[in-house]
PDB file of C-alpha atoms in Angstrom:
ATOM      1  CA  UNK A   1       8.865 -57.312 -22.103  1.00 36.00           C
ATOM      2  CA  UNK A   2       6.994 -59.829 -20.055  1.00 39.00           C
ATOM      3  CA  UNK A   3       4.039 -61.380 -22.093  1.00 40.00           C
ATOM      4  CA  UNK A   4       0.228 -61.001 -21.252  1.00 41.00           C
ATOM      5  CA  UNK A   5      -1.381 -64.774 -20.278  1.00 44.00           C
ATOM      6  CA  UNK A   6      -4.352 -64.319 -19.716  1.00 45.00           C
ATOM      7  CA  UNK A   7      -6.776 -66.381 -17.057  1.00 43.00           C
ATOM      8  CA  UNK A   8      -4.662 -69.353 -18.769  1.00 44.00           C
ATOM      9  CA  UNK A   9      -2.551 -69.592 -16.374  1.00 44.00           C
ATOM     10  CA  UNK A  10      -3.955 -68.589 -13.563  1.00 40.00           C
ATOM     11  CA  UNK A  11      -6.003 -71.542 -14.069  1.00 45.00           C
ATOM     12  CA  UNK A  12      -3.433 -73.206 -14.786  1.00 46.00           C
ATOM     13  CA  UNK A  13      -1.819 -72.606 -11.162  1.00 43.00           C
ATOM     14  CA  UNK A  14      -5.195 -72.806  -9.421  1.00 37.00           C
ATOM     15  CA  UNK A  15      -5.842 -76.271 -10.503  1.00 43.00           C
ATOM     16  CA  UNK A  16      -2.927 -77.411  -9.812  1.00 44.00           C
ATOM     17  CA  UNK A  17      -2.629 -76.340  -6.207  1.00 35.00           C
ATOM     18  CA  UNK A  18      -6.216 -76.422  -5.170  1.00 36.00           C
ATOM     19  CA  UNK A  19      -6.536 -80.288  -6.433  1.00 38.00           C
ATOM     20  CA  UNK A  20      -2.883 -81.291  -5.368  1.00 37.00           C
ATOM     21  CA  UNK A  21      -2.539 -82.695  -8.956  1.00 39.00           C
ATOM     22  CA  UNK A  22       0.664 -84.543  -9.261  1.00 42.00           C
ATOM     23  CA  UNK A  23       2.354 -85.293 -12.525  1.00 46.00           C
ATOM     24  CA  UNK A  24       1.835 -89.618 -13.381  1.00 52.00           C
ATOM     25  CA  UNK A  25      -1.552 -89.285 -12.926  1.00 71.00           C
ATOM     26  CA  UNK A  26      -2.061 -88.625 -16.755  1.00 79.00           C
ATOM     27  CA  UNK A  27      -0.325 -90.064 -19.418  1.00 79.00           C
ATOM     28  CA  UNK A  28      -0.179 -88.147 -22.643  1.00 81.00           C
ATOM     29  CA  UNK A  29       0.919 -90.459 -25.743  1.00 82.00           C
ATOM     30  CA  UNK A  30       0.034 -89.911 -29.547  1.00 84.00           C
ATOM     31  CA  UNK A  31       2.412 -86.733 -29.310  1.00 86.00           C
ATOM     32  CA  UNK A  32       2.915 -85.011 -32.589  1.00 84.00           C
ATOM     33  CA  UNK A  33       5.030 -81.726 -33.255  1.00 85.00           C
ATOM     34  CA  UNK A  34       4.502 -80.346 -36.845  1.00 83.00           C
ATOM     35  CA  UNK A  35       5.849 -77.204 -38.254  1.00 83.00           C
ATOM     36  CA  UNK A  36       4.721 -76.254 -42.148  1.00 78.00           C
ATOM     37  CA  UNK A  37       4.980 -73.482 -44.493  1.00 74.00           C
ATOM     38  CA  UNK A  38       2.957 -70.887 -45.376  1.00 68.00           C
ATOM     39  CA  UNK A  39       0.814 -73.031 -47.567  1.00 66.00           C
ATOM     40  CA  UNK A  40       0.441 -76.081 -45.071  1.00 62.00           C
ATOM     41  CA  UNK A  41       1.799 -78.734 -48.210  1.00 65.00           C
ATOM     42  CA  UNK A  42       5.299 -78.617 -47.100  1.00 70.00           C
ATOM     43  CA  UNK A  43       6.559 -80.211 -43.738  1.00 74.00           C
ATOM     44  CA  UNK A  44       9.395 -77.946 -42.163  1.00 75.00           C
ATOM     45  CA  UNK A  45       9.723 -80.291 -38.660  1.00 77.00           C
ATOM     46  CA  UNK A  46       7.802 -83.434 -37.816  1.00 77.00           C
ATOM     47  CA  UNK A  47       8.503 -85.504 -34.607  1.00 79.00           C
ATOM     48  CA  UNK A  48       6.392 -88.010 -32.704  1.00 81.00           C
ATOM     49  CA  UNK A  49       7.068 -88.783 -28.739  1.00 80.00           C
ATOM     50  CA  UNK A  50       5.463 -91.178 -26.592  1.00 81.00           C
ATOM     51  CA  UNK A  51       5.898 -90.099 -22.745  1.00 78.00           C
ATOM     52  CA  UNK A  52       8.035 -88.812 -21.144  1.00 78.00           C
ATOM     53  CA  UNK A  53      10.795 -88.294 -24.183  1.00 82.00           C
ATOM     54  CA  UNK A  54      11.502 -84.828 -25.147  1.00 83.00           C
ATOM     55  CA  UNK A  55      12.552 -83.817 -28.924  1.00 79.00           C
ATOM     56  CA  UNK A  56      15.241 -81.733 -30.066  1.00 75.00           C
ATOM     57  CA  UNK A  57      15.720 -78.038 -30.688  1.00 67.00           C
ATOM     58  CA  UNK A  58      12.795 -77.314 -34.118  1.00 70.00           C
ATOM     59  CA  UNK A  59      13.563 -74.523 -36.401  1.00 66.00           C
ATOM     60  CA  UNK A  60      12.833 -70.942 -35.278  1.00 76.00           C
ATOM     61  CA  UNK A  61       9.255 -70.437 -36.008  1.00 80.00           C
ATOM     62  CA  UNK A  62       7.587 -67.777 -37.452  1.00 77.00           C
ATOM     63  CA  UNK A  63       4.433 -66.338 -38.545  1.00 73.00           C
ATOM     64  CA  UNK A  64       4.311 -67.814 -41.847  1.00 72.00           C
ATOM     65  CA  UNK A  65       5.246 -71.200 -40.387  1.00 74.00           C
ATOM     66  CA  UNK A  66       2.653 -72.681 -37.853  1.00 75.00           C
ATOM     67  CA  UNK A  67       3.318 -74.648 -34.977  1.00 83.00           C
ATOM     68  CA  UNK A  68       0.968 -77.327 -34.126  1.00 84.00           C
ATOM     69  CA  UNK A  69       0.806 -80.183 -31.470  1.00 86.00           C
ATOM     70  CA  UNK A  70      -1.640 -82.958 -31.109  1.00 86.00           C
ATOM     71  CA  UNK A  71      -2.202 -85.852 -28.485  1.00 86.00           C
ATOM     72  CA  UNK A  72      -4.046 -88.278 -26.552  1.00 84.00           C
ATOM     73  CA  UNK A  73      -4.371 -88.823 -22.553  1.00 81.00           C
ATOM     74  CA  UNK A  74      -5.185 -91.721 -20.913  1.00 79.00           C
ATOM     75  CA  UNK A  75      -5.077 -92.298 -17.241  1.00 77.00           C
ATOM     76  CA  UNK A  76      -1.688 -94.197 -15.948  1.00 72.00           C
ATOM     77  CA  UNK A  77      -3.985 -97.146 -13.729  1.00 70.00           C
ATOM     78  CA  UNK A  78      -5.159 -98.164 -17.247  1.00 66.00           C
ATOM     79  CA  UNK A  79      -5.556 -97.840 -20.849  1.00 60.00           C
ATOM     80  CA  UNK A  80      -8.624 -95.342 -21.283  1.00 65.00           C
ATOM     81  CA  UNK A  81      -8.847 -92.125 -22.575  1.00 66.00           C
ATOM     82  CA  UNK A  82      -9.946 -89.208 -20.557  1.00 71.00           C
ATOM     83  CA  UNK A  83     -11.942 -86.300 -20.736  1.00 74.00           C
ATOM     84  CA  UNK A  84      -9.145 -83.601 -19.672  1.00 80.00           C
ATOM     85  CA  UNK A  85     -11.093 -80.278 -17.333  1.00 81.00           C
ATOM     86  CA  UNK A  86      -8.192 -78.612 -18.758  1.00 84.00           C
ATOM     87  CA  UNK A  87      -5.433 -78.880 -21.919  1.00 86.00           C
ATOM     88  CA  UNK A  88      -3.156 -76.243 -21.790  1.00 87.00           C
ATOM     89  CA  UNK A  89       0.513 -76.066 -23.624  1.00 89.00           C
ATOM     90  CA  UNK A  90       2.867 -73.470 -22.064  1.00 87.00           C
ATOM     91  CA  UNK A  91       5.224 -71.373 -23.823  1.00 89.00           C
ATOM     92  CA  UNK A  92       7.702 -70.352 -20.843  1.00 89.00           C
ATOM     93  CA  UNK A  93      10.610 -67.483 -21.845  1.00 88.00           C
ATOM     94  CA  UNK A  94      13.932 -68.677 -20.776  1.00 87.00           C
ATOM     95  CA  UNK A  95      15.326 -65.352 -20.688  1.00 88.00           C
ATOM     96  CA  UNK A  96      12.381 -62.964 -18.735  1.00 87.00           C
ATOM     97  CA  UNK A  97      10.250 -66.139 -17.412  1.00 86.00           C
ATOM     98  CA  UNK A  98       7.027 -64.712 -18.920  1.00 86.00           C
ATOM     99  CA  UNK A  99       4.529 -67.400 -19.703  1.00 87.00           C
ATOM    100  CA  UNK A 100       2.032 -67.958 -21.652  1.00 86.00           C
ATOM    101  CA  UNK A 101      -0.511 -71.009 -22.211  1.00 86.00           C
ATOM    102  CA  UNK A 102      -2.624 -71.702 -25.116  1.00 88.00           C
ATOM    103  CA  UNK A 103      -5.524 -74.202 -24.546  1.00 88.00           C
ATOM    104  CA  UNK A 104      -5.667 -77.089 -26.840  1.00 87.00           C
ATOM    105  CA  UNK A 105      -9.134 -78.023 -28.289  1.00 87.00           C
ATOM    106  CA  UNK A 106     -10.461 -81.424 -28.229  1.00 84.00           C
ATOM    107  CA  UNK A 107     -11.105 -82.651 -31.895  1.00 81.00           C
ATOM    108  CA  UNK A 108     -14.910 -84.106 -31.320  1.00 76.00           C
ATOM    109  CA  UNK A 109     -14.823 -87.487 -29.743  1.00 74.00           C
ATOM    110  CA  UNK A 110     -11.203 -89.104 -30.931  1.00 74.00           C
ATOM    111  CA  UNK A 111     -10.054 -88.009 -27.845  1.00 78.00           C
ATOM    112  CA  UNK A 112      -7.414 -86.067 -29.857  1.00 86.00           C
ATOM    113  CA  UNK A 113      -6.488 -82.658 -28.569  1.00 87.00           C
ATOM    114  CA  UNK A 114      -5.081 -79.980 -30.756  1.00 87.00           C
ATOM    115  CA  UNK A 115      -3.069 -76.720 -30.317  1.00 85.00           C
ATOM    116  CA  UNK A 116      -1.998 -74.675 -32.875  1.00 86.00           C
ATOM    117  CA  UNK A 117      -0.030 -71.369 -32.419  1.00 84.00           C
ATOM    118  CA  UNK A 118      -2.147 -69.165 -35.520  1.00 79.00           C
ATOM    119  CA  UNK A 119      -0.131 -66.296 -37.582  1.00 81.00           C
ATOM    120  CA  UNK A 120      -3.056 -64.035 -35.380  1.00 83.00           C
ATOM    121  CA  UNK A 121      -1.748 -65.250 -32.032  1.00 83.00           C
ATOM    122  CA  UNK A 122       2.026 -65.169 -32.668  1.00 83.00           C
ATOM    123  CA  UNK A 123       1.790 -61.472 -33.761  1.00 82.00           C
ATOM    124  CA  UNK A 124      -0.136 -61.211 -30.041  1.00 83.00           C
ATOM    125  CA  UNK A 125       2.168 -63.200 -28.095  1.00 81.00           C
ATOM    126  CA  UNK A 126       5.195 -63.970 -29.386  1.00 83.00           C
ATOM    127  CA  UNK A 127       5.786 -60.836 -32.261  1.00 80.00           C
ATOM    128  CA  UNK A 128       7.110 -58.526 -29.776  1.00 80.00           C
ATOM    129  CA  UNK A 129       9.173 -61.146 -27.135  1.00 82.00           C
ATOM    130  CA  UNK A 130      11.314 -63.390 -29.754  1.00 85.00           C
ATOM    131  CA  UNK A 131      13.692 -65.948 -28.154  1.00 85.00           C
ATOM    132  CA  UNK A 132      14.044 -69.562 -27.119  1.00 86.00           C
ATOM    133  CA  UNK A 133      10.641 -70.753 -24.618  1.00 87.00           C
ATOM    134  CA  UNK A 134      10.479 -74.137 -22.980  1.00 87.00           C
ATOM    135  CA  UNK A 135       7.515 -76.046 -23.915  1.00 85.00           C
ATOM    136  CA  UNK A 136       5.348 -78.063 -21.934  1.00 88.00           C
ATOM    137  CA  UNK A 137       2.200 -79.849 -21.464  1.00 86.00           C
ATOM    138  CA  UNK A 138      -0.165 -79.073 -18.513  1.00 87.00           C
ATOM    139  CA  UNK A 139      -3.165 -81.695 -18.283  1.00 85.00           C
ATOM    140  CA  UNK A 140      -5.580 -81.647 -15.853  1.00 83.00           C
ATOM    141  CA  UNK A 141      -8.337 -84.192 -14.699  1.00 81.00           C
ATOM    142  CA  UNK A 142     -10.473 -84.174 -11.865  1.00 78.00           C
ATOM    143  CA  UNK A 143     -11.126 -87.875 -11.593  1.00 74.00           C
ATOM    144  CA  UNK A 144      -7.814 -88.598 -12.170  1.00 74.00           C
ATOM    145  CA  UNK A 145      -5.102 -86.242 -11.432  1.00 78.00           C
ATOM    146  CA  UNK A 146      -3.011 -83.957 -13.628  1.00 80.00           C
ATOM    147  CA  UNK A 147       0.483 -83.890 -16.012  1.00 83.00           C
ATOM    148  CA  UNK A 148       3.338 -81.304 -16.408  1.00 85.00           C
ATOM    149  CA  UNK A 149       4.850 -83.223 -18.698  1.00 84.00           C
ATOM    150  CA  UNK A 150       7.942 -80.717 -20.699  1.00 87.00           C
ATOM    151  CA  UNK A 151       8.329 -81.187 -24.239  1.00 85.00           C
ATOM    152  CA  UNK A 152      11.403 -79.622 -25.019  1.00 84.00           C
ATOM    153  CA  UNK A 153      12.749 -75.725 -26.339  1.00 86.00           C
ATOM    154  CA  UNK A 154      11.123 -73.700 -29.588  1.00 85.00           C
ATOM    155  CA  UNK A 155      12.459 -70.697 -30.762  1.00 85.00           C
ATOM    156  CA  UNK A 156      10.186 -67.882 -31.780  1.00 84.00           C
ATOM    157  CA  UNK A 157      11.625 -65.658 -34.320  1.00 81.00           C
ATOM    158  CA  UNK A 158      11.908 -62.230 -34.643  1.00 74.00           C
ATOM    159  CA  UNK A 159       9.508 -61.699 -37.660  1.00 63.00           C
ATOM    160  CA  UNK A 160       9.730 -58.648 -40.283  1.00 53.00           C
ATOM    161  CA  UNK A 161       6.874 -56.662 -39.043  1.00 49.00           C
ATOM    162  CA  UNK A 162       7.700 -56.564 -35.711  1.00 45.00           C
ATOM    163  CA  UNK A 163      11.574 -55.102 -36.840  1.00 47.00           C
ATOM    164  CA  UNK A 164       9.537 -52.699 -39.147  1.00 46.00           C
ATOM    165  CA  UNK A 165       7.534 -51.365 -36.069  1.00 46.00           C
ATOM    166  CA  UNK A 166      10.669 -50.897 -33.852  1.00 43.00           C
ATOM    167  CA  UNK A 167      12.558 -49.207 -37.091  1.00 43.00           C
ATOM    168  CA  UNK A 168       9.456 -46.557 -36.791  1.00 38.00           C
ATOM    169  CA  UNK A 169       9.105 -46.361 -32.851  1.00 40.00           C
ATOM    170  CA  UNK A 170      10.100 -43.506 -30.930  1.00 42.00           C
ATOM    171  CA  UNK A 171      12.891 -43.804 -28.257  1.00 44.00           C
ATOM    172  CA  UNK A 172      11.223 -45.520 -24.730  1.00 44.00           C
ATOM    173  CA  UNK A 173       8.864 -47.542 -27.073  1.00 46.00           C
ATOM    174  CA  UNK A 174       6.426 -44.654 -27.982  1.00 52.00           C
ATOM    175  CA  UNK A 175       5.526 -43.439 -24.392  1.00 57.00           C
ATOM    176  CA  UNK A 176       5.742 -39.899 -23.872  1.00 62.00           C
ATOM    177  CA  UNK A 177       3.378 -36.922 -23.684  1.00 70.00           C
ATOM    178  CA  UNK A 178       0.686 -36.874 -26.325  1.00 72.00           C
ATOM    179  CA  UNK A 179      -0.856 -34.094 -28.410  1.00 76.00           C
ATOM    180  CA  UNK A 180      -3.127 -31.960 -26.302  1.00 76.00           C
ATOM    181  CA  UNK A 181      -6.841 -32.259 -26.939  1.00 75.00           C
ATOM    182  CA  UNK A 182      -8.931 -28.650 -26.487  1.00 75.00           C
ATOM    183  CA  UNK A 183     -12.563 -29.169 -26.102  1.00 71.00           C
ATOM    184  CA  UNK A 184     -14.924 -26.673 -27.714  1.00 72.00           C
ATOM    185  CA  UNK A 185     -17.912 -26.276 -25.395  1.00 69.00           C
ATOM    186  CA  UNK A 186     -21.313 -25.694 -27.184  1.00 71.00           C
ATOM    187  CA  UNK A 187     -22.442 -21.585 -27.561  1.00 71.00           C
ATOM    188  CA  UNK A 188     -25.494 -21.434 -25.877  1.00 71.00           C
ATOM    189  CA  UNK A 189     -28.487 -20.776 -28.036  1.00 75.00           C
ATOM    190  CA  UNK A 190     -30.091 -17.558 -28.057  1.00 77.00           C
ATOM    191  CA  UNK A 191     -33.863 -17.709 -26.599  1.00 77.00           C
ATOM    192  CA  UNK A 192     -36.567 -15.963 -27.978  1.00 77.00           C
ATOM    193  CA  UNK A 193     -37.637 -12.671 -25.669  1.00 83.00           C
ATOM    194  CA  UNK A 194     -39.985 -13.763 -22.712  1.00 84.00           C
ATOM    195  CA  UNK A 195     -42.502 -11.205 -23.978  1.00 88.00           C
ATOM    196  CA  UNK A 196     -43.119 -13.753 -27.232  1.00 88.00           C
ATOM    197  CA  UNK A 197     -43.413 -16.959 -25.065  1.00 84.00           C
ATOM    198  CA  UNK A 198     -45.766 -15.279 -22.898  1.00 88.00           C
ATOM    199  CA  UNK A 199     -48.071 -13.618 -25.663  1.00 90.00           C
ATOM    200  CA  UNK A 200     -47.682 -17.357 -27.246  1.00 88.00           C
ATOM    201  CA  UNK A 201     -48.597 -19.210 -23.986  1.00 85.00           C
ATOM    202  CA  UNK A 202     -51.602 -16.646 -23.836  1.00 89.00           C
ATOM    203  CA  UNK A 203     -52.552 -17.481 -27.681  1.00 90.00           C
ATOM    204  CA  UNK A 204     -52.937 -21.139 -26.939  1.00 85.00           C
ATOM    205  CA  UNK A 205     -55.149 -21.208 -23.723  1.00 85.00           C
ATOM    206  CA  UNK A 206     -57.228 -18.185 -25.621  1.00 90.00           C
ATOM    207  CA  UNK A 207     -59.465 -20.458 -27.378  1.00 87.00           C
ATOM    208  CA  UNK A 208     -60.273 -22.995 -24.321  1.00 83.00           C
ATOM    209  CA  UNK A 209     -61.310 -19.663 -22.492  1.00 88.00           C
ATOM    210  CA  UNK A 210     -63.201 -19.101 -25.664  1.00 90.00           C
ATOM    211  CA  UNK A 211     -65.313 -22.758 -25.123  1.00 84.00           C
ATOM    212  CA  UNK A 212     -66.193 -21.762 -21.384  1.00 82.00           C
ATOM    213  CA  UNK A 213     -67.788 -18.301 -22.260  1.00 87.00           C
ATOM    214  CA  UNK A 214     -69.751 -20.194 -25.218  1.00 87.00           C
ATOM    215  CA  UNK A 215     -70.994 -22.864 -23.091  1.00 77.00           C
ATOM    216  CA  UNK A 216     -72.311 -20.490 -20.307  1.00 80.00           C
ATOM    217  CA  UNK A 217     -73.760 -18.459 -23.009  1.00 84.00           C
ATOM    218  CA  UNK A 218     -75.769 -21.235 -23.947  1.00 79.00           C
ATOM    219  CA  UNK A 219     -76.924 -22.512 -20.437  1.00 72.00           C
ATOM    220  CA  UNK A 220     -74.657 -25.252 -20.197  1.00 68.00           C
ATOM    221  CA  UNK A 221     -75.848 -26.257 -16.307  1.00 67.00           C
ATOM    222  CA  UNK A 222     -73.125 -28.656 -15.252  1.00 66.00           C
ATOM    223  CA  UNK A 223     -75.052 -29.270 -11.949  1.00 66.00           C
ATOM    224  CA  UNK A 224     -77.563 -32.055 -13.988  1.00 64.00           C
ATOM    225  CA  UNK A 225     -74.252 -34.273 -13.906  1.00 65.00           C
ATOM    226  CA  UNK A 226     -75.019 -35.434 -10.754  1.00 66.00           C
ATOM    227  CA  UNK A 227     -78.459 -37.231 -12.196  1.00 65.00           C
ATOM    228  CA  UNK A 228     -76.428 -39.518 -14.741  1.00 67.00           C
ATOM    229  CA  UNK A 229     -72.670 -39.206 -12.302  1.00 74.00           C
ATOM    230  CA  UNK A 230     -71.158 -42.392 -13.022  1.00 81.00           C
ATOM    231  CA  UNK A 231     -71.554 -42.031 -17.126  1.00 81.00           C
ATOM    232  CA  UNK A 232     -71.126 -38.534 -17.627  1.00 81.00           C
ATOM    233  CA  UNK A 233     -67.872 -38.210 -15.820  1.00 84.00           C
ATOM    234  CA  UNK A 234     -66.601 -41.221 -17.342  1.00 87.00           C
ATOM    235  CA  UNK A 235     -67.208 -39.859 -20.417  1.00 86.00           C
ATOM    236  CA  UNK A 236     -65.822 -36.180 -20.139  1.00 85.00           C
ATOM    237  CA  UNK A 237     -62.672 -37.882 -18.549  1.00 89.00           C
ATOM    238  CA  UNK A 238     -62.203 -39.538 -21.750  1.00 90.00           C
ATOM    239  CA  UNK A 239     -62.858 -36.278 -23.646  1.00 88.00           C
ATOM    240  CA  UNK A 240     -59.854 -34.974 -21.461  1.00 89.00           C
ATOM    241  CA  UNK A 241     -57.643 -37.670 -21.798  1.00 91.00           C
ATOM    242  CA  UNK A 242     -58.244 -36.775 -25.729  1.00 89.00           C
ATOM    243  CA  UNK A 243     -56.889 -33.171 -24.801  1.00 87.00           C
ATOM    244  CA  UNK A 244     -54.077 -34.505 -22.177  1.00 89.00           C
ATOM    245  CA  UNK A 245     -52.840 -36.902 -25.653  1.00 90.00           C
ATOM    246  CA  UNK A 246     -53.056 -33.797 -27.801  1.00 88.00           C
ATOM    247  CA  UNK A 247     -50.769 -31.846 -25.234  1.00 87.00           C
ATOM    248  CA  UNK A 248     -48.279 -34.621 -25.163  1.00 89.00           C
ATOM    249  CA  UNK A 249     -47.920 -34.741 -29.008  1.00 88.00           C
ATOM    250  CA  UNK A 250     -47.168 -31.505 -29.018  1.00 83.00           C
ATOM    251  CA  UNK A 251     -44.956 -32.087 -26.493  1.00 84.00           C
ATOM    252  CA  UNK A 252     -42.411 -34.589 -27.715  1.00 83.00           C
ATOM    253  CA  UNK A 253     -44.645 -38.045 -28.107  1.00 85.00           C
ATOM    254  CA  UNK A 254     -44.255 -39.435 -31.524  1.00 89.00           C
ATOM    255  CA  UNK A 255     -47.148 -39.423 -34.470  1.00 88.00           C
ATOM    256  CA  UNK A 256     -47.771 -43.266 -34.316  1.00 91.00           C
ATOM    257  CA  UNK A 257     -47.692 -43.782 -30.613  1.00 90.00           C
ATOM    258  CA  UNK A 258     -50.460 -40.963 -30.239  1.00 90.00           C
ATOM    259  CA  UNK A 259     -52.666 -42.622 -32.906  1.00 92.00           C
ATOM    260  CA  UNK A 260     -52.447 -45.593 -31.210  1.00 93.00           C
ATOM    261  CA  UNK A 261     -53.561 -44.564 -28.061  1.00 92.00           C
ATOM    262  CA  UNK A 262     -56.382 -42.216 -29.277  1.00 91.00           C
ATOM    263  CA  UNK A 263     -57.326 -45.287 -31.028  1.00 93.00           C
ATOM    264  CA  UNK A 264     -57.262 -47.113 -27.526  1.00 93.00           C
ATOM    265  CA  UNK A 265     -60.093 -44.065 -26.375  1.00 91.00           C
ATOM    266  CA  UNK A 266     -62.089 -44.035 -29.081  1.00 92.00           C
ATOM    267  CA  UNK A 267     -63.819 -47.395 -28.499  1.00 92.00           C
ATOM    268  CA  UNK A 268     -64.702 -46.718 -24.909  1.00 91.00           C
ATOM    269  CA  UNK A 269     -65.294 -42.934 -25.347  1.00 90.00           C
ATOM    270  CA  UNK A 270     -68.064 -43.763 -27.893  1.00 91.00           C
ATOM    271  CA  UNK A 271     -69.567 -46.271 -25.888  1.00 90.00           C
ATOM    272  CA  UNK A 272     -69.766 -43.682 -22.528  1.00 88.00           C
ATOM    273  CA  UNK A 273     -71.025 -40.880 -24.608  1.00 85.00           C
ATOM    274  CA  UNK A 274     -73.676 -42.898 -26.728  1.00 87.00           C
ATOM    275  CA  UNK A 275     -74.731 -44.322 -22.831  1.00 85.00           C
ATOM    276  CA  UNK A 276     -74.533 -40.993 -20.912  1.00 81.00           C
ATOM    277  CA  UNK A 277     -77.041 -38.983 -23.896  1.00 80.00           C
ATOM    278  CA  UNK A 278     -79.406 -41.809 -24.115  1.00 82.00           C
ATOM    279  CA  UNK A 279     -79.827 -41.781 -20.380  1.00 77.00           C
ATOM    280  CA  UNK A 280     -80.251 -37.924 -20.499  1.00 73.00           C
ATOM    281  CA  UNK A 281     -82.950 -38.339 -22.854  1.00 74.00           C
ATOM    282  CA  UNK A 282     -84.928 -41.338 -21.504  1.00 75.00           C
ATOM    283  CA  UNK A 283     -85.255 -39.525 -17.958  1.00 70.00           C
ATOM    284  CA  UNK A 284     -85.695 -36.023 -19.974  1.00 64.00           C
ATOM    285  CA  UNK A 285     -83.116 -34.331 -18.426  1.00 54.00           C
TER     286      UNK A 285
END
């Protein structure tokens, strides 16, 4: 099964051929391989390199035991540390050639980086491809160059849960047809009769009809509007925009949104109708 890496190593490659970084140009030193137990108080493998040795085969390494490597880089004209643009340790399969590369984190400003492979990211990686990988460094720098500098072999170990998953699996890894799913459309809804909306419809505009035939009964003359325009018709469109808000309530707009806009009219409806009727009366229309 060839491992998922990620943009790790595509950046990896990128930087690598893009800058024509050449391994010498870094110098890693400081190296330290540890491997612990579950607990972290007992040391299972310890080894410290300098550049360019390479340790021994560790012990097989498993969830419950940790890997971690640390180390400094320093550019090879002199004895400085650098700031690395990338720190990346590669786990290489010797068997399938998968790859994968897990970025080591700088610990503040020591200039000590840091990877450690986590219980989390072994069952991702490693869990399901057990076997020997060759481990190496891959440093980059744009001011000074880059390192591939190879460590030496690990050997991940085939851990419990992963043999308890392929005890359970299904034969060709659990692909196959699946279960299939029947959708259950919606019934449509049955409508009241048309004859009930309409006499509804009819039952609502009854009582603006209603206004009309009282106003005209009374001698409402709307052609006096035209004395006191600008004031009158400002002020009946705010009366309407009262009626449009009521519509829209019933509508779908919510209770608090309409209160707050009728209390957005109410201010400038007062003032329009309190202006319009005075003017009416002054002139004595």
């Amino acid at each position: 099964m060839k491992l998922s890496t990620g943009p790790w190593k595509a950046a990896a490659t990128v930087a690598m051929l893009s800058l024509g970084l050449v391994s010498g140009a870094i110098v890693a030193k400081d190296i330290n391989i540890k491997v612990v137990d579950r607990t972290g108080d007992n040391k299972l493998f310890g080894k410290q390199l300098e550049y360019p040795a390479t340790f021994d085969k560790v012990p097989k390494i498993q969830s419950a035991t940790p890997l971690s490597i640390s180390f400094k880089a320093e550019a090879s004209s002199g004895d400085k540390l650098l700031r690395l643009d990338q720190a990346l340790v590669s786990f290489q399969h010797t068997a399938t050639g998968s790859e994968v590369a897990l970025p080591a984190k700088a610990m503040g400003k020591s200039g000590v980086f840091k990877m450690e492979v986590t219980r989390k990211q072994f069952r991702k990686h490693f869990d399901s491809a057990p076997g020997k990988y060759n481990l190496a460094l891959v440093l980059g720098s744009y001011a000074e160059g880059g390192l591939l500098y190879k460590l030496g072999d690990v050997v991940m170990a085939d851990s419990s849960s992963s043999k308890s998953r392929a005890s359970v699996a299904s034969p060709g890894y659990g692909y196959g047809p699946k279960e299939e799913i029947r959708h259950r459309f919606a019934e449509s809804q049955r409508m009241a009769n048309p004859a009930v909306s309409l006499v509804f419809s009819c039952a609502a505009v009854a009582p603006l009809v209603v206004l009309l035939a009282v106003w005209a009964r009374l001698g409402a003359n709307v052609g006096n509007l035209q004395k006191e325009a600008v004031w009158s018709v400002a002020f009946l469109g705010l009366v309407a925009a009262y009626v449009g808000l009521a519509v829209a309530y019933w509508v779908g707009i919510k209770l608090l949104p309409t209160l707050a806009y009728a209390l957005a009219l109410a201010l400038p409806t007062f003032v329009t109708g309190r202006y319009a009727l005075s003017k009416r009366i002054q002139r004595g229309i």
